[in-house]
Amino acid sequence: MSTEGSKVEAETAAVEKPVITVEKLVKKYGDRTVLKGVSFDITPGQVVALVGPSGGGKSTALRCMTGLEPFQEGAIRVGDARLSPGPLASHKRELQRLRLESGLVFQTWHLFPHMTALENIIEAPVHVKRVSVEKARNAAKVLLEKVGLSHREGALPRNMSGGEQQRCAIARALAMEPKVLFMDEPTSALDPQRVGDLVELLEHLTESENLTFVIVTHEMKFAQKLADRTLVLYEGHVIEDGHPDDVLASPKDPRTRTFLGMDD
Ligand SMILES: Nc1ncnc2c1ncn2[C@@H]1O[C@H](COP(=O)(O)OP(=O)(O)OP(=O)(O)O)[C@@H](O)[C@H]1O
Ligand SMILES: [Mg+2]
């Protein structure tokens, strides 16, 4: 990550080198091909919403990019980690690298139930990055403040609201200082008020951190508010790629129009 703070430099780099490259990705479950040669580049700092009908392959694409699923053809690069086809067990080094480059916030957060908010956040920096406990605690406190959770530092997940648990999970992912943060349906378990809070938090993070977001969502309003790019994944193909204002307001592909309920 650049510490120079040169915006121009960062922008030039953004144009030149994508932080994520997905090339002709093919993913099969048994005989079924779920991703049929998906390709896209994502530049640093972009906020990308991955949308499309149920079963289109959004979560699968995310799982491949986060090293949770093996794939059969193509290539994925996230930061300096390169993933290639074949069993996950044969790519241990690159998967380790991937864990340092990216964070993942699951739909249901997956916090460690027996640990407090603060302990959840320092777990990976201490045990994976070998940061001292004191340093990790200090960094965690800054993150808790950032996600508006300072007052819940000592709370166990079961005593936190859904929105609080989610913000804790975001802080936990950020504690590893990832280049990319992946999120699968972050709004699905939140009430409308909490969705607004999440938009605000993520907007704040995109402004203050040198972070790239890839967010799978079903909420078009959420995508429109937050993202500067929308990819529509339909039956294993990217059928639309552009600014949400264009893609969601005047899609080119008739299948996107149908998906958005614009055919009447
Ligand atoms: N572990 C699995 N084994 C077999 N098929 C799977 C598996 N996971 C997903 N699939 C299939 O792959 C296709 C894509 O699923 P995926 O979960 O990526 O869709 P999605 O776009 O995330 O959908 P949703 O919006 O409903 O979450 C679906 O047809 C699904 O049934
Ligand atoms: Mg899904």
PDB file of N, CA, C and O and ligand atoms in Angstrom, residues 55 57-60 107 184-185 216 218, ligand 2:
ATOM      1  N   GLY A  55     -28.690 -18.026  -8.570  1.00  0.00           N
ATOM      2  CA  GLY A  55     -28.126 -19.167  -9.285  1.00  0.00           C
ATOM      3  C   GLY A  55     -27.205 -18.774 -10.432  1.00  0.00           C
ATOM      4  O   GLY A  55     -26.642 -19.632 -11.109  1.00  0.00           O
ATOM      5  N   GLY A  57     -24.290 -17.492 -10.327  1.00  0.00           N
ATOM      6  CA  GLY A  57     -22.886 -17.807 -10.084  1.00  0.00           C
ATOM      7  C   GLY A  57     -22.133 -16.766  -9.275  1.00  0.00           C
ATOM      8  O   GLY A  57     -20.900 -16.829  -9.164  1.00  0.00           O
ATOM      9  N   LYS A  58     -22.856 -15.824  -8.670  1.00  0.00           N
ATOM     10  CA  LYS A  58     -22.194 -14.734  -7.932  1.00  0.00           C
ATOM     11  C   LYS A  58     -21.368 -15.255  -6.754  1.00  0.00           C
ATOM     12  O   LYS A  58     -20.195 -14.943  -6.620  1.00  0.00           O
ATOM     13  N   SER A  59     -22.019 -16.052  -5.897  1.00  0.00           N
ATOM     14  CA  SER A  59     -21.295 -16.563  -4.725  1.00  0.00           C
ATOM     15  C   SER A  59     -20.165 -17.484  -5.157  1.00  0.00           C
ATOM     16  O   SER A  59     -19.084 -17.479  -4.552  1.00  0.00           O
ATOM     17  N   THR A  60     -20.417 -18.252  -6.198  1.00  0.00           N
ATOM     18  CA  THR A  60     -19.377 -19.154  -6.694  1.00  0.00           C
ATOM     19  C   THR A  60     -18.159 -18.351  -7.158  1.00  0.00           C
ATOM     20  O   THR A  60     -17.013 -18.702  -6.847  1.00  0.00           O
ATOM     21  N   GLN A 107     -21.978 -13.679   4.701  1.00  0.00           N
ATOM     22  CA  GLN A 107     -23.363 -13.240   4.882  1.00  0.00           C
ATOM     23  C   GLN A 107     -23.773 -13.291   6.355  1.00  0.00           C
ATOM     24  O   GLN A 107     -24.476 -12.435   6.857  1.00  0.00           O
ATOM     25  N   ASP A 184     -20.315 -11.064   0.689  1.00  0.00           N
ATOM     26  CA  ASP A 184     -21.422 -11.761   0.034  1.00  0.00           C
ATOM     27  C   ASP A 184     -22.731 -11.370   0.716  1.00  0.00           C
ATOM     28  O   ASP A 184     -22.958 -11.703   1.870  1.00  0.00           O
ATOM     29  N   GLU A 185     -23.545 -10.650  -0.011  1.00  0.00           N
ATOM     30  CA  GLU A 185     -24.861 -10.210   0.471  1.00  0.00           C
ATOM     31  C   GLU A 185     -24.830  -9.590   1.866  1.00  0.00           C
ATOM     32  O   GLU A 185     -25.472 -10.087   2.798  1.00  0.00           O
ATOM     33  N   VAL A 216     -21.262  -8.809  -3.456  1.00  0.00           N
ATOM     34  CA  VAL A 216     -22.409  -9.484  -4.051  1.00  0.00           C
ATOM     35  C   VAL A 216     -23.655  -8.975  -3.361  1.00  0.00           C
ATOM     36  O   VAL A 216     -23.721  -8.948  -2.127  1.00  0.00           O
ATOM     37  N   HIS A 218     -28.199  -8.369  -3.712  1.00  0.00           N
ATOM     38  CA  HIS A 218     -29.486  -8.431  -4.409  1.00  0.00           C
ATOM     39  C   HIS A 218     -30.184  -7.085  -4.367  1.00  0.00           C
ATOM     40  O   HIS A 218     -31.224  -6.902  -4.975  1.00  0.00           O
TER      41      HIS A 218
HETATM   42 MG    MG B   2     -25.186 -16.308  -3.596  1.00  0.00          MG
END
